[in-house]
Amino acid sequence: MATPSHRRSLRKRRTLVVSAAAAAAGIGAGLIVLNANAASTSVDLSHQTLAAKDGWASSGAGTTGGAKADAAHTFTVSTRAQLVKALGSASDTTPRIVKVKGTIDANTDDSGKKLSCGDYSAGTGYSLAAYLKAFDPATYGTSKLPSGTQETARAAAQAKQGKNIIFRVPANTTVVGVPGTNAGITGGMLQIQSVDNVIVRNLTFAATQDCFPQWDPTDGDSGNWNSQYDAVTLRGATHVWADHNTFTDAPGLDSADPTYYGRQYQIHDGDLDITKGSDLVTVERNQFTNHDKTMLIGASDTDSVGKLRVSIHHNVWKGIVQRAPLARIGQIHIYNNFYDTTELNGYVLQYSVNSRAKAQVVAEDNYWRIPASQKVSKLFSGDGTGSIAGGGNLVNGTATDLVAAYNAANSKKLKTTVNWTPTLTAGLETSAKNLPTELATTTGAGVLS
């Protein structure tokens, strides 16, 4: 079956350049262009909307983002300061289009000066050496979270960084990369919280890093370092379409991080997390690579019942450790994805799909490429309450019952039936055999024009 083009709501537009006075009043210094794509013959990505029946985000009124934006709310930005001003207030529901030209470094100040972890910790009293001394398990113990002067200072430094690198996206917004410019955001987080109707497309999200992870001795058997800041985070968001983006830790790979208290000093959190009752989300034709905890659906086992409905299709997952995705509670459709579980840059698979907290997952017509050392029983995971239905999944080209393989090796069984039937399945291919070749050139940032 042919995949959808998503080439709807296309308009020819005139090129307008903001005057110096308008820039001073509105967006600030630097390159600011309104309605910038009309002169070329390329497709107008900024006005495209999600196709009918293309996953959960097409439910109801569908997902149109900022397609109705007027000239005053259409921006091209190339710096962090311009991006902040173009997004405006998170409570403003006026349709807007934000076109990202080139790579924006989130760890810069309003003048464009590069900021370091030391700049964020300055004045807070935090130092890593003092923190490590204060909470050494040999003296502090392992039964409680850090508290006291250094933990307070760490939290303050983390908050300073967050204020700089978190970009809050309002409702009815399209954030899209300008073709041919290596568009993306380095070191930042798009926060889509308690808003409806958002589109994020054609962007590379790289090296989103927390300078100040918190030590939690109670996390797991040996404790863990936990960080903040996903590359893109949905919290209570509805009707969100994430399409043709690339997510990567590069160039700051986990293998370069030190070890403290015998545990990796983890500076990365999620790539694309969908939590806090988020609902009606379609994630398609993205590339997820070089990352550990990749996609979390549901922040806890008590997240919102009746929500967390997510469609995940035609994505590439390569060099991913876990959470591709980890699903809780909701109705999740995972189809026509390509998973390459070969170790990459030190990222070693734990599992691909985890269904827990009564999640209702349908996983069909996906393709896994696994090395000879990889056990098929490790591709799925669960807590004994989650379900994974569906078929047509291939492992190295062979039809394989992944649930049966998992259940045969584990005491906490995955359930094999779900309480819903996917109907919003535009573009569903009933054979996965060509996915490795097809998705190699049709996914991720930079392939749209």
Short mmCIF file of N, CA and C in Angstrom, two decimals, residues 79-217:
data_model
loop_
_atom_site.label_atom_id
_atom_site.label_comp_id
_atom_site.label_asym_id
_atom_site.label_seq_id
_atom_site.Cartn_x
_atom_site.Cartn_y
_atom_site.Cartn_z
N THR A 79 18.26 31.59 15.64
CA THR A 79 18.95 31.65 16.93
C THR A 79 17.99 31.26 18.05
N ARG A 80 18.56 30.96 19.19
CA ARG A 80 17.75 30.61 20.35
C ARG A 80 16.81 31.75 20.74
N ALA A 81 17.32 32.97 20.79
CA ALA A 81 16.49 34.11 21.20
C ALA A 81 15.32 34.30 20.24
N GLN A 82 15.57 34.14 18.96
CA GLN A 82 14.49 34.29 17.98
C GLN A 82 13.44 33.19 18.16
N LEU A 83 13.87 31.98 18.44
CA LEU A 83 12.93 30.89 18.64
C LEU A 83 12.03 31.16 19.83
N VAL A 84 12.60 31.62 20.92
CA VAL A 84 11.80 31.93 22.11
C VAL A 84 10.75 32.98 21.80
N LYS A 85 11.14 34.04 21.11
CA LYS A 85 10.21 35.12 20.81
C LYS A 85 9.15 34.69 19.79
N ALA A 86 9.54 33.87 18.84
CA ALA A 86 8.57 33.41 17.84
C ALA A 86 7.51 32.52 18.47
N LEU A 87 7.91 31.68 19.42
CA LEU A 87 6.93 30.82 20.09
C LEU A 87 5.98 31.63 20.96
N GLY A 88 6.48 32.73 21.52
CA GLY A 88 5.61 33.60 22.32
C GLY A 88 5.15 32.94 23.60
N SER A 89 3.98 33.33 24.05
CA SER A 89 3.42 32.80 25.29
C SER A 89 2.81 31.42 25.06
N ALA A 90 3.07 30.50 25.99
CA ALA A 90 2.52 29.16 25.86
C ALA A 90 1.00 29.15 25.98
N SER A 91 0.43 30.24 26.47
CA SER A 91 -1.03 30.32 26.63
C SER A 91 -1.72 30.99 25.44
N ASP A 92 -0.95 31.46 24.46
CA ASP A 92 -1.51 32.13 23.28
C ASP A 92 -1.92 31.07 22.26
N THR A 93 -3.18 31.00 21.93
CA THR A 93 -3.67 29.96 21.02
C THR A 93 -3.74 30.41 19.56
N THR A 94 -3.23 31.60 19.26
CA THR A 94 -3.23 32.09 17.89
C THR A 94 -2.39 31.17 17.01
N PRO A 95 -2.92 30.68 15.88
CA PRO A 95 -2.11 29.81 15.02
C PRO A 95 -0.80 30.48 14.62
N ARG A 96 0.29 29.69 14.68
CA ARG A 96 1.58 30.23 14.30
C ARG A 96 2.44 29.17 13.63
N ILE A 97 3.31 29.62 12.76
CA ILE A 97 4.28 28.76 12.09
C ILE A 97 5.66 29.27 12.45
N VAL A 98 6.50 28.37 12.93
CA VAL A 98 7.88 28.70 13.27
C VAL A 98 8.79 27.82 12.42
N LYS A 99 9.48 28.43 11.48
CA LYS A 99 10.38 27.71 10.60
C LYS A 99 11.81 27.88 11.09
N VAL A 100 12.45 26.76 11.38
CA VAL A 100 13.81 26.78 11.91
C VAL A 100 14.79 26.65 10.75
N LYS A 101 15.65 27.65 10.60
CA LYS A 101 16.65 27.65 9.54
C LYS A 101 18.03 27.41 10.15
N GLY A 102 18.63 26.28 9.81
CA GLY A 102 19.92 25.94 10.39
C GLY A 102 19.76 25.32 11.77
N THR A 103 20.87 25.17 12.46
CA THR A 103 20.90 24.53 13.77
C THR A 103 20.95 25.58 14.87
N ILE A 104 20.00 25.50 15.78
CA ILE A 104 19.94 26.41 16.92
C ILE A 104 20.56 25.75 18.13
N ASP A 105 21.52 26.41 18.75
CA ASP A 105 22.16 25.92 19.97
C ASP A 105 21.41 26.49 21.16
N ALA A 106 20.75 25.61 21.92
CA ALA A 106 19.95 26.06 23.07
C ALA A 106 20.82 26.59 24.19
N ASN A 107 22.07 26.14 24.26
CA ASN A 107 22.95 26.58 25.34
C ASN A 107 23.72 27.84 24.94
N THR A 108 22.94 28.87 24.64
CA THR A 108 23.48 30.19 24.33
C THR A 108 22.62 31.24 25.03
N ASP A 109 23.19 32.41 25.26
CA ASP A 109 22.39 33.47 25.85
C ASP A 109 21.71 34.28 24.75
N ASP A 110 21.03 35.35 25.14
CA ASP A 110 20.26 36.11 24.17
C ASP A 110 21.11 36.79 23.10
N SER A 111 22.40 36.97 23.40
CA SER A 111 23.30 37.58 22.42
C SER A 111 23.98 36.54 21.54
N GLY A 112 23.73 35.25 21.83
CA GLY A 112 24.34 34.18 21.06
C GLY A 112 25.60 33.62 21.66
N LYS A 113 26.00 34.11 22.82
CA LYS A 113 27.21 33.61 23.49
C LYS A 113 26.97 32.20 24.00
N LYS A 114 27.95 31.33 23.77
CA LYS A 114 27.86 29.95 24.23
C LYS A 114 27.89 29.89 25.75
N LEU A 115 26.99 29.05 26.32
CA LEU A 115 26.94 28.87 27.77
C LEU A 115 27.39 27.46 28.12
N SER A 116 28.11 27.34 29.22
CA SER A 116 28.62 26.06 29.69
C SER A 116 27.89 25.62 30.95
N CYS A 117 28.14 24.41 31.39
CA CYS A 117 27.57 23.96 32.67
C CYS A 117 28.04 24.86 33.81
N GLY A 118 29.28 25.33 33.71
CA GLY A 118 29.80 26.24 34.74
C GLY A 118 29.03 27.55 34.80
N ASP A 119 28.56 28.02 33.66
CA ASP A 119 27.76 29.25 33.66
C ASP A 119 26.44 29.03 34.40
N TYR A 120 25.84 27.86 34.26
CA TYR A 120 24.58 27.58 34.94
C TYR A 120 24.77 27.39 36.43
N SER A 121 25.90 26.82 36.84
CA SER A 121 26.12 26.58 38.28
C SER A 121 26.66 27.79 39.01
N ALA A 122 27.15 28.78 38.25
CA ALA A 122 27.72 29.97 38.87
C ALA A 122 26.72 30.65 39.80
N GLY A 123 27.16 30.90 41.02
CA GLY A 123 26.30 31.59 41.98
C GLY A 123 25.37 30.69 42.77
N THR A 124 25.31 29.41 42.44
CA THR A 124 24.41 28.50 43.16
C THR A 124 25.08 27.79 44.32
N GLY A 125 26.42 27.75 44.30
CA GLY A 125 27.14 27.01 45.34
C GLY A 125 27.36 25.55 45.00
N TYR A 126 26.90 25.12 43.83
CA TYR A 126 27.04 23.71 43.45
C TYR A 126 28.42 23.42 42.89
N SER A 127 28.96 22.28 43.27
CA SER A 127 30.12 21.71 42.58
C SER A 127 29.96 20.21 42.59
N LEU A 128 30.34 19.58 41.50
CA LEU A 128 30.20 18.13 41.41
C LEU A 128 31.04 17.43 42.46
N ALA A 129 32.24 17.92 42.69
CA ALA A 129 33.11 17.30 43.69
C ALA A 129 32.46 17.33 45.07
N ALA A 130 31.88 18.47 45.44
CA ALA A 130 31.23 18.58 46.75
C ALA A 130 29.99 17.70 46.81
N TYR A 131 29.27 17.61 45.70
CA TYR A 131 28.07 16.77 45.66
C TYR A 131 28.44 15.30 45.85
N LEU A 132 29.49 14.87 45.15
CA LEU A 132 29.91 13.47 45.26
C LEU A 132 30.38 13.15 46.67
N LYS A 133 31.03 14.08 47.31
CA LYS A 133 31.49 13.86 48.69
C LYS A 133 30.31 13.80 49.65
N ALA A 134 29.32 14.68 49.43
CA ALA A 134 28.18 14.77 50.35
C ALA A 134 27.31 13.53 50.32
N PHE A 135 27.19 12.89 49.15
CA PHE A 135 26.21 11.81 49.02
C PHE A 135 26.84 10.46 48.67
N ASP A 136 28.12 10.34 49.00
CA ASP A 136 28.79 9.05 48.82
C ASP A 136 28.03 7.99 49.61
N PRO A 137 27.56 6.94 48.95
CA PRO A 137 26.77 5.91 49.66
C PRO A 137 27.49 5.32 50.86
N ALA A 138 28.81 5.32 50.84
CA ALA A 138 29.56 4.75 51.95
C ALA A 138 29.34 5.53 53.24
N THR A 139 29.03 6.81 53.10
CA THR A 139 28.81 7.64 54.28
C THR A 139 27.37 8.15 54.40
N TYR A 140 26.75 8.47 53.25
CA TYR A 140 25.38 9.00 53.26
C TYR A 140 24.34 7.90 53.38
N GLY A 141 24.69 6.74 52.90
CA GLY A 141 23.73 5.64 52.92
C GLY A 141 23.02 5.48 51.59
N THR A 142 22.11 4.53 51.55
CA THR A 142 21.41 4.20 50.29
C THR A 142 19.90 4.16 50.44
N SER A 143 19.37 4.68 51.54
CA SER A 143 17.94 4.53 51.80
C SER A 143 17.11 5.77 51.51
N LYS A 144 17.75 6.88 51.16
CA LYS A 144 16.97 8.11 50.96
C LYS A 144 17.60 8.99 49.90
N LEU A 145 16.76 9.81 49.27
CA LEU A 145 17.23 10.75 48.26
C LEU A 145 18.14 11.80 48.89
N PRO A 146 19.08 12.36 48.12
CA PRO A 146 19.92 13.43 48.65
C PRO A 146 19.10 14.62 49.13
N SER A 147 19.53 15.20 50.21
CA SER A 147 18.93 16.44 50.71
C SER A 147 20.01 17.21 51.44
N GLY A 148 19.84 18.54 51.48
CA GLY A 148 20.83 19.37 52.13
C GLY A 148 21.39 20.41 51.19
N THR A 149 22.48 21.04 51.60
CA THR A 149 23.01 22.19 50.89
C THR A 149 23.36 21.89 49.44
N GLN A 150 24.10 20.81 49.21
CA GLN A 150 24.53 20.52 47.85
C GLN A 150 23.37 20.08 46.95
N GLU A 151 22.40 19.37 47.49
CA GLU A 151 21.25 19.00 46.67
C GLU A 151 20.43 20.23 46.30
N THR A 152 20.27 21.14 47.24
CA THR A 152 19.57 22.39 46.96
C THR A 152 20.30 23.18 45.87
N ALA A 153 21.63 23.23 45.97
CA ALA A 153 22.43 23.94 44.98
C ALA A 153 22.33 23.26 43.61
N ARG A 154 22.36 21.91 43.60
CA ARG A 154 22.22 21.19 42.33
C ARG A 154 20.90 21.52 41.66
N ALA A 155 19.82 21.49 42.42
CA ALA A 155 18.50 21.79 41.88
C ALA A 155 18.43 23.22 41.33
N ALA A 156 19.09 24.15 42.00
CA ALA A 156 19.08 25.53 41.54
C ALA A 156 19.84 25.67 40.22
N ALA A 157 20.97 24.99 40.11
CA ALA A 157 21.74 25.04 38.87
C ALA A 157 20.96 24.39 37.73
N GLN A 158 20.30 23.27 38.04
CA GLN A 158 19.48 22.59 37.03
C GLN A 158 18.35 23.50 36.55
N ALA A 159 17.74 24.22 37.47
CA ALA A 159 16.66 25.13 37.11
C ALA A 159 17.16 26.26 36.20
N LYS A 160 18.37 26.75 36.46
CA LYS A 160 18.95 27.78 35.60
C LYS A 160 19.14 27.26 34.18
N GLN A 161 19.64 26.05 34.07
CA GLN A 161 19.79 25.49 32.73
C GLN A 161 18.43 25.31 32.05
N GLY A 162 17.47 24.78 32.81
CA GLY A 162 16.15 24.56 32.26
C GLY A 162 15.50 25.83 31.74
N LYS A 163 15.69 26.91 32.46
CA LYS A 163 15.11 28.19 32.03
C LYS A 163 15.65 28.59 30.67
N ASN A 164 16.87 28.17 30.36
CA ASN A 164 17.51 28.57 29.12
C ASN A 164 17.19 27.64 27.95
N ILE A 165 17.07 26.34 28.22
CA ILE A 165 17.02 25.38 27.12
C ILE A 165 15.63 24.82 26.84
N ILE A 166 14.64 25.13 27.69
CA ILE A 166 13.28 24.62 27.46
C ILE A 166 12.50 25.63 26.61
N PHE A 167 11.96 25.15 25.51
CA PHE A 167 11.16 25.98 24.61
C PHE A 167 9.71 25.52 24.70
N ARG A 168 8.84 26.39 25.19
CA ARG A 168 7.44 26.03 25.43
C ARG A 168 6.60 26.33 24.18
N VAL A 169 5.98 25.30 23.67
CA VAL A 169 5.24 25.40 22.41
C VAL A 169 3.76 25.64 22.70
N PRO A 170 3.17 26.69 22.17
CA PRO A 170 1.74 26.94 22.38
C PRO A 170 0.87 26.08 21.45
N ALA A 171 -0.42 26.11 21.72
CA ALA A 171 -1.38 25.39 20.88
C ALA A 171 -1.39 25.95 19.46
N ASN A 172 -1.87 25.14 18.52
CA ASN A 172 -2.07 25.55 17.12
C ASN A 172 -0.77 26.06 16.50
N THR A 173 0.30 25.28 16.72
CA THR A 173 1.63 25.69 16.27
C THR A 173 2.26 24.61 15.41
N THR A 174 2.92 25.02 14.35
CA THR A 174 3.79 24.15 13.57
C THR A 174 5.23 24.63 13.74
N VAL A 175 6.10 23.73 14.18
CA VAL A 175 7.53 24.00 14.24
C VAL A 175 8.18 23.07 13.21
N VAL A 176 8.81 23.66 12.20
CA VAL A 176 9.28 22.86 11.07
C VAL A 176 10.64 23.35 10.61
N GLY A 177 11.49 22.39 10.22
CA GLY A 177 12.80 22.75 9.71
C GLY A 177 12.74 23.17 8.25
N VAL A 178 13.47 24.22 7.91
CA VAL A 178 13.56 24.68 6.53
C VAL A 178 14.42 23.69 5.74
N PRO A 179 13.88 23.13 4.66
CA PRO A 179 14.64 22.15 3.88
C PRO A 179 15.99 22.69 3.42
N GLY A 180 16.98 21.80 3.44
CA GLY A 180 18.29 22.14 2.92
C GLY A 180 19.16 22.98 3.83
N THR A 181 18.75 23.15 5.11
CA THR A 181 19.52 24.01 6.01
C THR A 181 20.08 23.27 7.22
N ASN A 182 19.98 21.93 7.25
CA ASN A 182 20.37 21.15 8.43
C ASN A 182 19.65 21.66 9.67
N ALA A 183 18.36 21.84 9.53
CA ALA A 183 17.57 22.45 10.59
C ALA A 183 17.48 21.55 11.81
N GLY A 184 17.60 22.16 12.98
CA GLY A 184 17.45 21.40 14.20
C GLY A 184 17.76 22.22 15.43
N ILE A 185 17.68 21.54 16.57
CA ILE A 185 17.95 22.15 17.87
C ILE A 185 18.94 21.27 18.60
N THR A 186 20.05 21.84 19.02
CA THR A 186 21.06 21.12 19.78
C THR A 186 20.99 21.54 21.24
N GLY A 187 20.91 20.55 22.12
CA GLY A 187 20.95 20.82 23.55
C GLY A 187 19.67 21.37 24.14
N GLY A 188 18.57 21.34 23.39
CA GLY A 188 17.33 21.94 23.87
C GLY A 188 16.20 20.95 24.01
N MET A 189 15.08 21.43 24.55
CA MET A 189 13.89 20.61 24.72
C MET A 189 12.66 21.40 24.28
N LEU A 190 11.87 20.81 23.38
CA LEU A 190 10.56 21.35 23.06
C LEU A 190 9.57 20.80 24.07
N GLN A 191 8.92 21.66 24.80
CA GLN A 191 7.94 21.25 25.80
C GLN A 191 6.53 21.58 25.30
N ILE A 192 5.76 20.52 25.05
CA ILE A 192 4.39 20.67 24.55
C ILE A 192 3.49 20.23 25.69
N GLN A 193 3.02 21.19 26.45
CA GLN A 193 2.35 20.89 27.72
C GLN A 193 0.98 21.54 27.80
N SER A 194 -0.03 20.71 28.03
CA SER A 194 -1.40 21.19 28.25
C SER A 194 -1.89 22.05 27.10
N VAL A 195 -1.52 21.67 25.88
CA VAL A 195 -1.98 22.39 24.68
C VAL A 195 -2.46 21.38 23.65
N ASP A 196 -3.18 21.87 22.66
CA ASP A 196 -3.75 21.03 21.61
C ASP A 196 -3.26 21.49 20.24
N ASN A 197 -3.08 20.51 19.34
CA ASN A 197 -2.87 20.80 17.92
C ASN A 197 -1.49 21.37 17.63
N VAL A 198 -0.49 20.49 17.66
CA VAL A 198 0.91 20.89 17.44
C VAL A 198 1.56 19.94 16.44
N ILE A 199 2.33 20.49 15.53
CA ILE A 199 3.09 19.72 14.54
C ILE A 199 4.57 20.04 14.70
N VAL A 200 5.40 18.97 14.73
CA VAL A 200 6.85 19.11 14.81
C VAL A 200 7.44 18.26 13.69
N ARG A 201 8.15 18.89 12.74
CA ARG A 201 8.60 18.17 11.55
C ARG A 201 9.99 18.62 11.08
N ASN A 202 10.69 17.69 10.48
CA ASN A 202 11.89 17.97 9.70
C ASN A 202 12.99 18.63 10.52
N LEU A 203 13.15 18.19 11.77
CA LEU A 203 14.14 18.77 12.67
C LEU A 203 15.04 17.68 13.25
N THR A 204 16.31 18.00 13.44
CA THR A 204 17.22 17.12 14.15
C THR A 204 17.37 17.62 15.58
N PHE A 205 17.06 16.75 16.53
CA PHE A 205 17.23 17.05 17.95
C PHE A 205 18.45 16.28 18.44
N ALA A 206 19.49 17.01 18.80
CA ALA A 206 20.76 16.38 19.14
C ALA A 206 21.26 16.85 20.51
N ALA A 207 21.91 15.92 21.21
CA ALA A 207 22.69 16.25 22.41
C ALA A 207 21.92 17.06 23.44
N THR A 208 20.67 16.65 23.71
CA THR A 208 19.94 17.26 24.82
C THR A 208 20.51 16.70 26.12
N GLN A 209 21.18 17.54 26.90
CA GLN A 209 21.94 17.06 28.05
C GLN A 209 21.63 17.87 29.30
N ASP A 210 21.56 17.17 30.41
CA ASP A 210 21.36 17.77 31.72
C ASP A 210 22.72 17.88 32.39
N CYS A 211 23.15 19.10 32.66
CA CYS A 211 24.45 19.30 33.32
C CYS A 211 24.46 18.79 34.76
N PHE A 212 23.29 18.57 35.35
CA PHE A 212 23.22 18.35 36.79
C PHE A 212 22.31 17.18 37.16
N PRO A 213 22.65 15.96 36.75
CA PRO A 213 21.83 14.80 37.14
C PRO A 213 21.76 14.64 38.65
N GLN A 214 20.66 14.04 39.10
CA GLN A 214 20.49 13.79 40.53
C GLN A 214 20.82 12.33 40.84
N TRP A 215 21.52 12.12 41.93
CA TRP A 215 21.80 10.76 42.39
C TRP A 215 20.59 10.25 43.18
N ASP A 216 20.13 9.05 42.84
CA ASP A 216 19.03 8.41 43.57
C ASP A 216 19.49 7.01 43.99
N PRO A 217 19.91 6.86 45.25
CA PRO A 217 20.40 5.55 45.70
C PRO A 217 19.30 4.51 45.80
#
